Coordinates of C-alpha atoms in Angstrom, one line a residue:
Chain A
M1 CA -66.1 70.4 9.6
I2 CA -66.0 68.0 12.6
G3 CA -69.2 66.4 13.9
A4 CA -70.6 66.2 17.4
Y5 CA -68.9 62.8 17.9
E6 CA -65.4 64.1 17.1
I7 CA -66.0 67.1 19.4
S8 CA -66.9 64.9 22.3
L9 CA -64.0 62.5 21.6
L10 CA -61.5 65.4 21.4
T11 CA -62.9 66.8 24.7
T12 CA -62.5 63.5 26.4
I13 CA -58.9 63.2 25.1
G14 CA -58.1 66.6 26.4
I15 CA -59.4 65.8 29.8
A16 CA -57.7 62.4 29.9
V17 CA -54.3 63.9 28.9
T18 CA -54.6 66.7 31.5
F19 CA -55.5 64.2 34.2
A20 CA -52.7 61.7 33.3
L21 CA -50.1 64.5 33.1
S22 CA -51.2 65.7 36.5
L23 CA -50.5 62.3 38.0
N24 CA -47.2 62.3 36.1
L25 CA -46.1 65.4 37.9
V26 CA -46.6 63.7 41.3
T27 CA -45.6 60.1 40.5
G28 CA -43.3 60.6 37.5
F29 CA -41.4 63.8 38.3
C30 CA -41.4 63.6 42.1
G31 CA -41.6 59.8 42.5
Q32 CA -44.5 59.9 45.0
I33 CA -46.8 57.0 44.0
S34 CA -50.5 57.8 44.3
L35 CA -53.2 55.2 44.0
G36 CA -56.0 57.7 44.8
H37 CA -55.6 60.3 42.2
A38 CA -59.2 60.1 41.1
A39 CA -60.2 61.7 44.4
F40 CA -58.8 65.0 43.2
L41 CA -60.5 64.7 39.8
G42 CA -63.6 64.2 41.9
T43 CA -62.9 67.1 44.2
G44 CA -62.5 69.4 41.2
A45 CA -65.6 68.0 39.6
Y46 CA -67.8 68.4 42.7
V47 CA -66.6 71.9 43.5
A48 CA -67.0 73.0 39.8
A49 CA -70.5 71.4 39.5
M50 CA -71.7 72.8 42.8
S51 CA -70.5 76.3 42.0
V52 CA -72.1 76.4 38.6
V53 CA -75.4 74.9 39.8
A54 CA -75.4 77.6 42.5
G55 CA -75.1 80.2 39.7
A56 CA -71.4 81.0 39.5
P57 CA -69.8 81.6 36.1
F58 CA -68.1 78.5 34.5
A59 CA -64.6 80.0 34.7
V60 CA -65.0 80.6 38.4
G61 CA -66.3 77.0 39.0
L62 CA -63.4 75.6 37.0
I63 CA -60.7 77.6 38.9
A64 CA -62.4 77.0 42.3
G65 CA -62.3 73.3 41.5
G66 CA -58.6 73.4 40.8
L67 CA -57.8 75.5 43.9
V68 CA -59.8 73.3 46.3
A69 CA -58.3 70.2 44.8
A70 CA -54.9 71.7 45.2
A71 CA -55.6 72.6 48.8
V72 CA -56.9 69.0 49.6
G73 CA -53.9 67.7 47.7
A74 CA -51.5 69.7 49.8
V75 CA -53.0 68.2 52.9
V76 CA -52.7 64.7 51.5
G77 CA -49.1 65.6 50.5
L78 CA -48.5 66.1 54.3
A79 CA -49.0 62.3 54.4
S80 CA -46.0 61.9 52.0
L81 CA -43.8 63.6 54.6
R82 CA -44.7 61.0 57.2
V83 CA -44.8 57.8 55.1
R84 CA -43.0 56.6 52.1
H85 CA -43.1 54.1 49.2
D86 CA -45.5 51.2 50.0
F87 CA -47.1 53.0 53.0
L88 CA -47.7 56.1 50.9
A89 CA -49.3 53.9 48.1
I90 CA -51.7 52.5 50.6
T91 CA -52.4 55.9 52.3
T92 CA -53.3 57.5 48.9
M93 CA -55.4 54.5 48.1
G94 CA -57.2 55.1 51.4
V95 CA -57.7 58.7 50.4
G96 CA -59.5 57.5 47.3
F97 CA -61.8 55.3 49.3
L98 CA -62.4 58.0 51.8
F99 CA -63.5 60.4 49.1
V100 CA -66.0 57.9 47.7
G101 CA -67.2 56.8 51.2
F102 CA -67.6 60.5 52.3
T103 CA -69.4 61.8 49.2
R104 CA -71.8 58.9 49.2
Q105 CA -73.1 59.8 52.6
Q106 CA -73.4 63.6 52.0
D107 CA -77.0 64.5 51.0
W108 CA -75.9 68.1 50.1
L109 CA -73.6 66.6 47.5
G110 CA -76.4 64.4 46.1
G111 CA -75.3 61.3 48.0
E112 CA -75.2 58.1 45.9
M113 CA -77.2 59.7 43.1
G114 CA -74.6 62.5 42.6
I115 CA -75.3 65.7 40.8
A116 CA -77.3 65.6 37.6
G117 CA -78.4 68.5 35.3
I118 CA -75.2 70.4 35.4
P119 CA -75.9 73.3 33.0
E120 CA -74.3 73.4 29.6
A121 CA -71.2 75.6 29.2
P122 CA -72.2 79.0 27.7
F123 CA -69.3 78.7 25.2
G124 CA -70.9 75.5 23.8
K125 CA -69.5 72.1 23.0
V126 CA -66.9 73.4 20.6
G127 CA -65.8 76.0 23.2
L128 CA -65.5 73.3 25.8
M129 CA -63.4 71.2 23.4
V130 CA -61.1 74.1 22.8
V131 CA -60.8 74.8 26.5
A132 CA -60.1 71.1 27.2
L133 CA -57.4 70.8 24.5
G134 CA -56.0 74.1 25.5
V135 CA -55.7 73.1 29.2
A136 CA -54.1 69.8 28.1
A137 CA -51.6 71.6 25.9
A138 CA -50.8 74.1 28.6
T139 CA -50.3 71.3 31.1
A140 CA -47.9 69.5 28.7
A141 CA -46.0 72.7 28.0
F142 CA -45.9 73.4 31.8
S143 CA -44.6 69.9 32.4
V144 CA -41.8 70.3 29.9
Y145 CA -40.9 73.7 31.3
L146 CA -41.0 72.4 34.8
K147 CA -38.5 69.7 34.0
R148 CA -35.9 72.4 33.1
T149 CA -36.4 74.5 36.2
W150 CA -34.7 74.2 39.6
M151 CA -37.9 72.8 41.0
G152 CA -37.9 70.1 38.3
F153 CA -34.4 69.3 39.2
A154 CA -35.3 69.0 42.9
F155 CA -38.2 66.7 42.0
D156 CA -35.8 64.5 40.0
A157 CA -33.4 64.3 43.0
I158 CA -36.2 63.4 45.4
A159 CA -37.5 60.7 43.0
A160 CA -34.1 59.2 42.6
D161 CA -33.1 59.2 46.3
E162 CA -34.8 61.2 49.0
D163 CA -32.2 60.9 51.6
T164 CA -29.4 62.0 49.3
A165 CA -31.5 64.9 48.1
R166 CA -31.8 66.0 51.7
T167 CA -28.1 65.8 52.3
V168 CA -27.5 68.2 49.4
A169 CA -29.8 70.7 51.1
I170 CA -32.8 70.3 49.0
D171 CA -35.9 71.1 51.1
V172 CA -37.6 67.8 50.4
S173 CA -40.7 68.5 52.3
R174 CA -41.4 71.7 50.6
Y175 CA -40.9 70.3 47.1
K176 CA -43.0 67.2 47.8
L177 CA -45.9 69.4 49.0
A178 CA -45.4 71.6 45.9
A179 CA -45.6 68.5 43.7
F180 CA -48.8 67.3 45.4
A181 CA -50.4 70.7 45.2
L182 CA -49.5 71.2 41.5
G183 CA -50.5 67.7 40.5
T184 CA -53.8 67.6 42.4
G185 CA -54.7 71.1 41.4
I186 CA -54.3 70.3 37.7
A187 CA -56.3 67.1 38.3
G188 CA -59.0 69.3 39.9
L189 CA -59.1 71.4 36.7
A190 CA -59.5 68.3 34.7
G191 CA -62.3 67.3 37.1
G192 CA -64.2 70.6 36.4
L193 CA -63.9 70.0 32.7
Y194 CA -65.1 66.4 33.2
A195 CA -68.2 67.7 35.1
F196 CA -69.0 70.2 32.4
N197 CA -68.5 67.6 29.6
I198 CA -70.5 64.7 31.1
R199 CA -72.9 67.1 33.0
F200 CA -73.5 64.3 35.5
I201 CA -71.2 63.2 38.4
A202 CA -71.6 60.6 41.1
P203 CA -69.2 59.3 43.7
D204 CA -68.5 56.1 41.7
S205 CA -67.2 58.1 38.8
F206 CA -64.1 58.8 40.9
G207 CA -63.4 55.5 42.5
F208 CA -60.4 53.1 42.6
V209 CA -61.0 52.0 39.0
E210 CA -60.5 55.6 37.7
S211 CA -57.4 55.9 39.9
V212 CA -56.0 52.7 38.3
T213 CA -57.0 53.8 34.8
V214 CA -55.0 57.1 35.2
L215 CA -52.1 55.1 36.7
A216 CA -52.2 52.8 33.7
M217 CA -51.9 55.8 31.4
V218 CA -48.8 57.0 33.2
V219 CA -47.2 53.6 33.5
I220 CA -47.9 52.5 30.0
G221 CA -46.6 55.8 28.6
G222 CA -43.5 55.6 30.7
I223 CA -43.4 57.1 34.2
G224 CA -42.1 60.7 33.9
S225 CA -42.2 61.0 30.1
V226 CA -44.4 63.9 29.1
L227 CA -44.6 62.9 25.4
W228 CA -45.4 59.3 25.9
V229 CA -47.8 59.7 28.8
T230 CA -49.7 62.1 26.5
V231 CA -49.7 59.5 23.8
A232 CA -50.8 56.7 26.1
A233 CA -53.5 58.8 27.8
A234 CA -55.0 59.8 24.3
A235 CA -54.8 56.1 23.2
L236 CA -56.4 54.7 26.3
A237 CA -59.2 57.4 26.1
V238 CA -59.9 56.7 22.4
L239 CA -59.6 52.9 22.1
P240 CA -62.8 52.1 24.2
Q241 CA -64.7 54.6 22.0
W242 CA -63.5 53.2 18.7
F243 CA -63.8 49.5 19.5
Q244 CA -66.8 48.1 21.3
A245 CA -64.8 45.0 22.2
V246 CA -62.2 47.2 23.9
D247 CA -65.0 49.0 25.9
D248 CA -66.5 45.7 27.0
Y249 CA -63.2 44.3 28.2
K250 CA -61.6 47.7 29.1
L251 CA -60.6 46.7 32.6
L252 CA -59.2 43.4 31.5
L253 CA -57.1 45.2 28.9
Y254 CA -55.8 47.8 31.5
G255 CA -55.0 45.0 33.9
V256 CA -53.2 42.9 31.4
L257 CA -51.4 46.0 30.0
L258 CA -50.3 47.1 33.5
F259 CA -49.0 43.7 34.3
T260 CA -47.3 43.2 30.9
V261 CA -45.6 46.6 30.9
M262 CA -44.2 46.0 34.4
R263 CA -43.0 42.5 33.5
L264 CA -41.4 43.4 30.1
S265 CA -40.6 47.1 30.0
P266 CA -41.0 49.0 33.3
G267 CA -40.1 52.1 31.5
G268 CA -43.3 51.9 29.5
L269 CA -43.6 53.0 25.8
A270 CA -40.9 55.7 26.5
G271 CA -38.5 53.0 27.7
L272 CA -39.3 50.7 24.8
V273 CA -38.8 53.4 22.2
A274 CA -35.5 54.5 23.8
R275 CA -34.3 50.9 23.6
L276 CA -35.4 50.5 20.0
V277 CA -33.6 53.8 19.0
R278 CA -30.5 52.7 20.8
G279 CA -30.7 49.3 19.0
V280 CA -31.1 50.9 15.6
R281 CA -28.1 53.2 16.2
Q282 CA -25.8 50.4 17.1
Chain B
M1 CA -76.6 43.7 75.2
F2 CA -76.7 45.5 71.9
L3 CA -73.2 46.7 72.4
V4 CA -72.0 43.1 73.1
E5 CA -73.8 41.8 70.0
L6 CA -72.0 44.5 67.9
F7 CA -68.7 43.5 69.5
V8 CA -69.3 39.8 68.5
Q9 CA -70.3 40.8 65.0
G10 CA -67.1 42.8 64.9
L11 CA -65.1 39.8 65.9
I12 CA -66.7 37.6 63.2
Q13 CA -65.9 40.2 60.5
G14 CA -62.4 40.6 62.1
S15 CA -61.8 36.8 61.7
V16 CA -62.5 37.1 58.0
Y17 CA -60.1 40.1 57.8
A18 CA -57.5 38.1 59.7
L19 CA -57.7 35.1 57.4
I20 CA -57.2 37.4 54.4
A21 CA -54.6 39.7 55.9
V22 CA -52.3 37.1 57.3
G23 CA -51.4 35.9 53.8
L24 CA -50.7 39.4 52.7
T25 CA -48.5 40.2 55.6
L26 CA -46.6 36.9 55.1
V27 CA -45.9 37.9 51.5
Y28 CA -44.8 41.4 52.5
G29 CA -42.6 40.0 55.3
L30 CA -40.8 37.7 52.9
L31 CA -40.6 39.6 49.6
R32 CA -41.5 43.2 50.5
I33 CA -44.2 43.1 47.9
L34 CA -47.7 44.6 48.4
H35 CA -49.6 41.6 47.0
V36 CA -52.8 43.3 45.8
A37 CA -53.7 40.3 43.7
H38 CA -54.2 38.4 46.9
A39 CA -57.8 39.9 46.7
G40 CA -58.3 37.9 43.5
L41 CA -57.3 34.7 45.3
F42 CA -59.8 35.4 48.0
T43 CA -62.6 35.7 45.4
L44 CA -61.4 32.6 43.7
G45 CA -61.9 30.8 47.0
G46 CA -65.5 32.1 47.1
Y47 CA -66.2 30.7 43.6
A48 CA -64.5 27.3 44.5
G49 CA -66.7 27.2 47.6
V50 CA -70.0 27.7 45.8
L51 CA -69.2 25.5 42.8
V52 CA -67.8 22.6 44.8
T53 CA -70.5 22.7 47.4
N54 CA -73.3 22.8 44.8
A55 CA -71.6 19.8 43.0
T56 CA -70.8 17.7 46.0
G57 CA -73.3 18.9 48.6
S58 CA -70.6 19.2 51.2
V59 CA -69.1 22.5 52.4
A60 CA -66.3 20.6 54.1
V61 CA -65.1 19.2 50.8
A62 CA -65.4 22.7 49.3
L63 CA -63.2 24.2 52.1
V64 CA -60.5 21.6 51.5
F65 CA -60.7 22.0 47.8
A66 CA -60.6 25.8 48.0
A67 CA -57.6 25.8 50.3
L68 CA -55.6 23.4 48.1
S69 CA -56.6 24.9 44.7
V70 CA -56.2 28.5 45.8
G71 CA -52.9 27.7 47.5
A72 CA -51.7 26.1 44.2
V73 CA -52.8 29.2 42.2
G74 CA -51.0 31.3 44.8
M75 CA -47.8 29.4 44.1
A76 CA -48.3 29.9 40.4
V77 CA -48.8 33.7 40.9
Y78 CA -45.4 33.8 42.7
R79 CA -43.7 31.7 40.0
F80 CA -45.0 33.5 36.9
C81 CA -45.7 37.0 38.2
Y82 CA -43.4 37.9 41.0
E83 CA -40.3 35.8 40.6
P84 CA -39.3 37.5 37.3
I85 CA -39.5 41.0 38.7
L86 CA -38.2 40.5 42.2
R87 CA -35.0 42.5 41.4
R88 CA -36.8 45.6 40.1
P89 CA -37.8 48.5 42.2
P90 CA -40.7 47.9 44.6
Y91 CA -43.3 49.9 42.7
V92 CA -42.9 47.6 39.7
A93 CA -44.2 44.6 41.6
L94 CA -47.0 46.8 43.2
I95 CA -48.3 48.0 39.8
A96 CA -47.9 44.5 38.2
S97 CA -49.9 43.2 41.1
I98 CA -52.7 45.7 40.7
G99 CA -52.8 44.9 37.0
L100 CA -53.0 41.2 37.8
F101 CA -55.8 41.7 40.3
I102 CA -57.9 43.8 37.9
A103 CA -57.4 41.2 35.2
M104 CA -58.5 38.5 37.6
E105 CA -61.7 40.3 38.6
E106 CA -62.6 40.8 34.9
L107 CA -61.9 37.1 34.2
F108 CA -64.3 36.1 37.0
R109 CA -66.9 38.5 35.5
I110 CA -66.4 37.0 32.0
V111 CA -66.3 33.4 33.1
F112 CA -69.0 33.3 35.8
G113 CA -71.1 36.3 34.8
P114 CA -71.6 39.7 36.4
F115 CA -74.4 38.8 38.8
G116 CA -72.6 36.3 40.9
L117 CA -73.4 32.8 42.0
T118 CA -75.4 31.5 45.0
Y119 CA -75.7 28.2 46.9
D120 CA -78.4 25.7 45.9
I121 CA -78.8 24.9 49.5
V122 CA -77.0 27.3 51.8
P123 CA -74.8 25.3 54.2
L124 CA -74.3 25.9 57.9
Q125 CA -77.7 27.7 58.4
G126 CA -78.4 26.4 61.9
S127 CA -78.1 28.8 64.8
V128 CA -77.2 28.5 68.4
V129 CA -78.0 30.7 71.4
I130 CA -75.1 31.7 73.5
G131 CA -75.7 34.0 76.4
G132 CA -79.0 35.2 74.9
M133 CA -77.4 35.9 71.5
Y134 CA -78.3 34.2 68.3
L135 CA -75.3 33.2 66.3
R136 CA -75.5 31.4 63.0
S137 CA -73.4 28.3 62.6
A138 CA -71.6 29.8 59.7
E139 CA -70.5 32.7 61.9
L140 CA -69.2 30.3 64.6
V141 CA -67.4 28.2 62.0
T142 CA -65.8 31.3 60.5
M143 CA -64.4 32.3 63.9
A144 CA -63.4 28.7 64.8
L145 CA -61.6 28.2 61.4
A146 CA -59.8 31.5 61.8
A147 CA -58.6 30.6 65.3
V148 CA -57.6 27.0 64.4
L149 CA -55.8 27.9 61.1
I150 CA -54.0 30.9 62.4
G151 CA -53.2 29.1 65.6
G152 CA -51.8 26.2 63.6
L153 CA -49.8 28.6 61.5
G154 CA -48.3 30.0 64.7
L155 CA -47.3 26.5 65.9
L156 CA -45.9 25.7 62.5
A157 CA -43.8 28.8 62.5
G158 CA -42.8 28.5 66.2
R159 CA -42.3 24.8 66.8
T160 CA -41.1 23.1 63.7
R161 CA -37.9 23.0 61.6
I162 CA -39.9 24.2 58.6
G163 CA -41.0 27.2 60.7
L164 CA -37.5 27.9 61.8
A165 CA -36.3 27.9 58.2
W166 CA -39.2 30.2 57.3
R167 CA -38.5 32.7 60.1
A168 CA -34.8 32.6 59.3
T169 CA -35.5 33.4 55.7
V170 CA -37.8 36.3 56.6
S171 CA -35.2 37.9 58.9
V172 CA -32.0 37.5 56.9
P173 CA -32.5 35.7 53.5
E174 CA -28.8 35.7 52.6
M175 CA -27.8 34.2 55.9
A176 CA -30.6 31.6 55.8
E177 CA -29.4 30.6 52.3
S178 CA -25.8 30.2 53.4
F179 CA -27.1 27.8 56.1
G180 CA -28.5 25.6 53.4
I181 CA -32.1 26.7 53.5
D182 CA -33.8 26.5 50.1
I183 CA -35.3 30.0 50.1
V184 CA -37.2 29.4 46.9
K185 CA -39.0 26.5 48.6
V186 CA -39.8 28.8 51.6
R187 CA -41.3 31.3 49.2
Y188 CA -43.5 28.7 47.6
L189 CA -44.6 27.4 51.0
N190 CA -45.3 31.0 52.1
F191 CA -47.5 31.7 49.0
F192 CA -49.3 28.3 49.4
I193 CA -50.2 28.9 53.0
G194 CA -51.2 32.6 52.6
S195 CA -53.3 31.9 49.6
A196 CA -54.9 28.8 51.1
L197 CA -56.0 31.0 54.1
A198 CA -57.5 33.6 51.7
G199 CA -59.3 30.7 49.9
V200 CA -60.8 29.5 53.1
A201 CA -61.9 33.1 53.9
G202 CA -63.5 33.3 50.4
V203 CA -65.5 30.2 51.1
M204 CA -66.7 31.5 54.5
V205 CA -67.6 34.9 53.1
S206 CA -69.6 33.3 50.3
V207 CA -71.5 31.2 52.9
L208 CA -72.1 34.1 55.2
N209 CA -73.6 36.2 52.3
N210 CA -74.8 33.3 50.2
L211 CA -73.2 35.1 47.2
V212 CA -70.0 35.3 45.3
E213 CA -69.6 38.1 42.8
P214 CA -66.6 39.2 40.7
T215 CA -65.9 42.2 42.8
M216 CA -66.3 40.6 46.3
G217 CA -62.5 40.8 46.7
S218 CA -62.2 44.5 46.1
V219 CA -63.3 46.1 49.3
A220 CA -62.4 43.4 51.7
S221 CA -58.9 43.1 50.4
Y222 CA -58.1 46.7 50.1
K223 CA -59.0 46.8 53.8
A224 CA -56.7 43.9 54.3
L225 CA -53.9 46.2 52.9
A226 CA -54.9 48.8 55.4
I227 CA -54.8 46.1 58.1
I228 CA -51.3 44.9 57.4
V229 CA -50.1 48.5 57.4
L230 CA -51.7 49.1 60.8
G231 CA -50.3 45.8 62.0
G232 CA -46.8 46.9 61.0
L233 CA -46.1 45.4 57.6
G234 CA -44.9 41.8 57.9
N235 CA -45.8 41.4 61.5
V236 CA -48.3 38.5 61.9
R237 CA -49.3 39.2 65.5
G238 CA -49.9 42.9 64.9
T239 CA -51.9 42.0 61.8
L240 CA -54.2 39.7 63.9
V241 CA -54.8 42.4 66.5
A242 CA -55.4 45.0 63.8
A243 CA -57.8 42.8 61.9
L244 CA -60.0 42.0 65.0
T245 CA -59.8 45.7 66.2
L246 CA -60.9 47.0 62.8
G247 CA -63.8 44.5 62.7
V248 CA -65.0 45.8 66.0
I249 CA -64.5 49.5 65.2
E250 CA -66.4 49.0 62.0
A251 CA -69.3 47.2 63.7
Y252 CA -69.7 50.2 66.1
G253 CA -68.9 52.7 63.3
T254 CA -71.6 51.4 61.0
I255 CA -74.1 52.3 63.7
Y256 CA -72.6 55.5 65.1
L257 CA -70.9 57.0 62.0
A258 CA -73.5 56.0 59.5
G259 CA -74.6 59.5 58.5
F260 CA -71.1 60.7 57.9
L261 CA -68.9 57.9 56.5
D262 CA -69.5 54.8 54.6
R263 CA -68.7 51.5 56.4
D264 CA -65.9 50.8 53.9
A265 CA -64.3 54.1 54.4
I266 CA -63.9 53.7 58.1
A267 CA -60.9 51.4 57.7
F268 CA -59.1 54.0 55.7
A269 CA -60.0 56.8 58.0
V270 CA -58.5 54.8 60.9
L271 CA -55.5 53.9 58.8
I272 CA -54.7 57.5 57.8
V273 CA -55.1 58.9 61.3
I274 CA -52.9 56.2 62.8
L275 CA -50.3 56.5 60.1
M276 CA -50.0 60.2 60.7
V277 CA -49.3 59.6 64.3
R278 CA -47.2 56.4 64.0
P279 CA -45.8 56.1 60.4
Q280 CA -44.5 52.6 61.1
G281 CA -47.9 51.2 62.0
L282 CA -49.4 50.4 65.3
F283 CA -47.1 47.4 66.0
G284 CA -44.2 48.1 63.6
R285 CA -40.7 48.8 64.8
S286 CA -39.6 52.2 63.7
A287 CA -37.3 52.0 60.7

């Protein structure tokens, strides 16, 4: 049997993997860089927490969190129609700061203190773990499926070269909005699970550091690679729990890893493995 | 009167933003890199300010030391971090820069402790009355330094051969190179000057708050990113106007928007609204 510690660890992994794959949809598949993805985790977490505290069933809170995050994400996606590349990176970063700056000042959302005492899920800790892992697995399966659909192909084209995609009659705007809505909606789901797992949320749980952490997961895994982003997300979620030293210097590690990966292997683990395999074959 | 005081406070904050943002916009203009790690150099300046002032008792020495040392570190950042990845797609440099910045912040925390450092004797604490308004010497010095340094930079860029080479490299690097300009030297100069200005800003902010802490770079410098976007990336004059304007908007916003938005979020609210209307920034040419 697994103990309480393993249950909480697996739940955390499930949430981290879901969150990382959701950013991978936007940044990896569709090439739209986002430096404020934690805002959508936060939106989902707040909506889910508020609904459950108000007495709604957990499933309703979870789904509402995902839907509201997707709606907000689609609005932010409108920004990606106006600005590109570096401008978009800064705009999304701004969205992240706006989220924190806004929630901090809202008394009805608990202000700086956040929301404490979120009730425990009726299906228990094991149930929550199963749900978290299930959502993560479903997200991974959906990502793999998406890659093989027409929409995945359009995302690919947009990521590679937006203008060329437009000239071959791909409706760039529609697909970008779809990528944002999907990615942020899934992030919102992860947020709801996060709220039910930690049972306490505050604005600072969804700040720039969290946005960078999830970006680190995607970048270290290899932008766009479902398998390796999953591996990297699980590893980065587990390492701080296993090694106290890693926890103390977590940000230093993320920073150094981000830098090193970009410097040596911009394709991340996926790129590294692909190169190794090619090397062995030759 | 209150409104005027807010305006002046806004200009003081705006001068700090300007000193930070000019370096960022210079780097963007030259290399098309969003130099997020610039924030770390600003913090480094703050630490240099406190440590040198406490050791020597002179804030002037600290300012010179901060400018030179942070400038040198800036050149090292270019050499070891950006130069090797210049040919990669732009997001590579952006993400590397974020990684570098986070690592720097953590290093400050590990080396100097999480609670920050203060001055033994806070310098520039006198005050003057101008038109019925109390201004601290530190605030006046901040504005004066910003005006003199950025004005000097304008002269350097506009009136000297070095400035000519610099501007030529920014507009058409290949052409500049074919005319015998050493563009690598121009890049070093660019990083030295931009980083030195950030170092000076770091010292002045540490004096104004009598505090340096590991995270003092975060908010100010993310705002600097917003400012250079508003100014039209790479456009120094636009950046100046945007920095001062944002300082003033924040000063009023802190009073009139307090119940709704955090001070630090105002910059980004302004940024997002303006970008939606004018995607190339307030003063940028359309692409």
